[in-house]
Amino acid sequence: MAERILIVDDAAFMRMMVKDILTKNGYEIAGEAEDGKKAVELYAEEQPDLVTMDITMPEMDGITALKEIKGQYPDAKVIMCSAMGQQAMVVDAIQAGAKDFIVKPFQADRVIEAIQKALS
Ligand SMILES: [Mg+2]
């Protein structure tokens, strides 16, 4: 059965790009969220196998959402999506339990590599 992934990003085109990479590689989309608050809610509803989590978002940022999800579901697998210049936040995220990070602009092979590694 295909692994189900929750895509979290406030930019619709980024979600579309990740969705495209994932579906082309046989993954199923568990849902999409445009802010951290929705991500926490959707995680609880959908129990996805993995989350791709943007860092900078309105309502609730990705680091806070990561911490909330990991607090409720310690086994949650979350990969952070960062932009250039967010190294400090990436370190914070890894310490909070993120599995890995991918840097925008995304390269399909790097995204898939990170996901395969996190799910293995
Ligand atoms: Mg963003």
Coordinates of C-alpha atoms and ligand atoms in Angstrom, one line a residue:
M1 CA 0.0 0.0 0.0
A2 CA 1.2 3.5 -0.9
E3 CA 2.6 5.6 2.0
R4 CA 0.4 8.6 2.8
I5 CA 2.0 12.0 3.1
L6 CA 0.6 15.2 4.5
I7 CA 1.9 18.3 2.7
V8 CA 2.1 21.5 4.7
D9 CA 3.0 24.9 3.1
D10 CA 1.3 28.2 2.9
A11 CA 2.2 28.6 -0.7
A12 CA -0.2 26.8 -3.0
F13 CA 2.4 26.4 -5.8
M14 CA 4.8 24.8 -3.3
R15 CA 2.2 22.3 -2.2
M16 CA 1.4 21.6 -5.9
M17 CA 5.1 21.0 -6.6
V18 CA 5.6 18.6 -3.7
K19 CA 2.3 16.9 -4.6
D20 CA 3.5 16.4 -8.2
I21 CA 6.8 14.9 -7.1
L22 CA 5.1 12.6 -4.6
T23 CA 2.4 11.3 -6.8
K24 CA 4.8 10.7 -9.7
N25 CA 6.8 8.5 -7.3
G26 CA 3.9 6.4 -6.1
Y27 CA 3.0 8.2 -2.8
E28 CA -0.5 9.0 -1.8
I29 CA -1.5 12.5 -0.5
A30 CA -3.1 12.2 2.9
G31 CA -4.0 15.9 2.8
E32 CA -2.7 19.5 2.4
A33 CA -2.5 22.2 5.0
E34 CA -1.7 25.9 4.5
D35 CA -0.7 26.7 8.1
G36 CA 0.7 24.9 11.2
K37 CA -2.6 24.9 13.0
K38 CA -4.4 23.0 10.2
A39 CA -1.4 20.7 10.0
V40 CA -1.8 19.7 13.6
E41 CA -5.5 19.1 13.1
L42 CA -5.1 17.2 9.9
Y43 CA -2.3 15.0 11.4
A44 CA -4.7 13.9 14.1
E45 CA -7.4 13.2 11.6
E46 CA -5.4 11.5 8.9
Q47 CA -2.5 9.9 10.8
P48 CA -0.2 10.2 7.7
D49 CA 3.0 8.1 7.4
L50 CA 5.0 11.3 6.9
V51 CA 4.7 15.1 6.8
T52 CA 6.5 17.6 4.7
M53 CA 6.5 20.8 6.8
D54 CA 7.2 24.3 5.7
I55 CA 8.8 26.6 8.3
T56 CA 7.4 30.1 7.6
M57 CA 3.6 30.1 7.7
P58 CA 0.8 32.2 9.1
E59 CA -1.3 31.2 12.2
M60 CA 1.3 28.7 13.4
D61 CA 4.8 28.3 12.0
G62 CA 6.2 24.9 11.1
I63 CA 8.5 24.5 14.1
T64 CA 5.7 25.0 16.5
A65 CA 3.5 22.6 14.5
L66 CA 6.3 20.1 14.5
K67 CA 6.6 20.4 18.3
E68 CA 2.8 20.0 18.8
I69 CA 2.7 16.9 16.5
K70 CA 5.7 15.3 18.1
G71 CA 4.2 16.1 21.6
Q72 CA 1.1 14.1 20.7
Y73 CA 2.6 11.6 18.4
P74 CA 6.3 10.9 19.3
D75 CA 6.7 8.5 16.4
A76 CA 5.6 11.1 13.8
K77 CA 7.9 11.5 10.9
V78 CA 8.3 15.0 9.8
I79 CA 10.6 16.5 7.1
M80 CA 11.1 20.2 7.2
C81 CA 11.0 22.4 4.1
S82 CA 13.4 25.3 4.5
A83 CA 14.5 28.3 2.5
M84 CA 18.0 29.6 2.3
G85 CA 19.1 31.3 5.5
Q86 CA 17.0 29.3 7.9
Q87 CA 19.8 27.1 9.2
A88 CA 19.1 28.1 12.8
M89 CA 15.5 27.0 12.5
V90 CA 16.5 23.8 10.8
V91 CA 18.8 23.0 13.8
D92 CA 15.9 23.8 16.1
A93 CA 13.6 21.5 14.1
I94 CA 16.1 18.6 14.1
Q95 CA 16.4 18.9 17.9
A96 CA 12.7 18.9 18.2
G97 CA 12.6 15.6 16.3
A98 CA 12.4 16.4 12.6
K99 CA 13.8 13.5 10.5
D100 CA 15.4 15.6 7.9
F101 CA 15.1 18.8 5.9
I102 CA 14.9 19.7 2.2
V103 CA 15.8 23.1 0.9
K104 CA 13.8 25.2 -1.6
P105 CA 13.8 25.2 -4.5
F106 CA 13.1 21.5 -4.3
Q107 CA 14.9 18.9 -6.4
A108 CA 12.7 15.9 -6.9
D109 CA 15.4 13.3 -6.3
R110 CA 16.5 15.0 -3.0
V111 CA 12.8 15.1 -1.9
I112 CA 12.3 11.4 -2.6
E113 CA 15.6 10.5 -1.1
A114 CA 14.7 12.3 2.2
I115 CA 11.3 10.7 2.3
Q116 CA 12.6 7.1 1.6
K117 CA 15.2 7.5 4.3
A118 CA 12.7 8.9 6.8
L119 CA 10.2 6.1 6.1
S120 CA 12.8 3.2 6.2
Ligands
MG1 MG 6.0 29.4 3.8

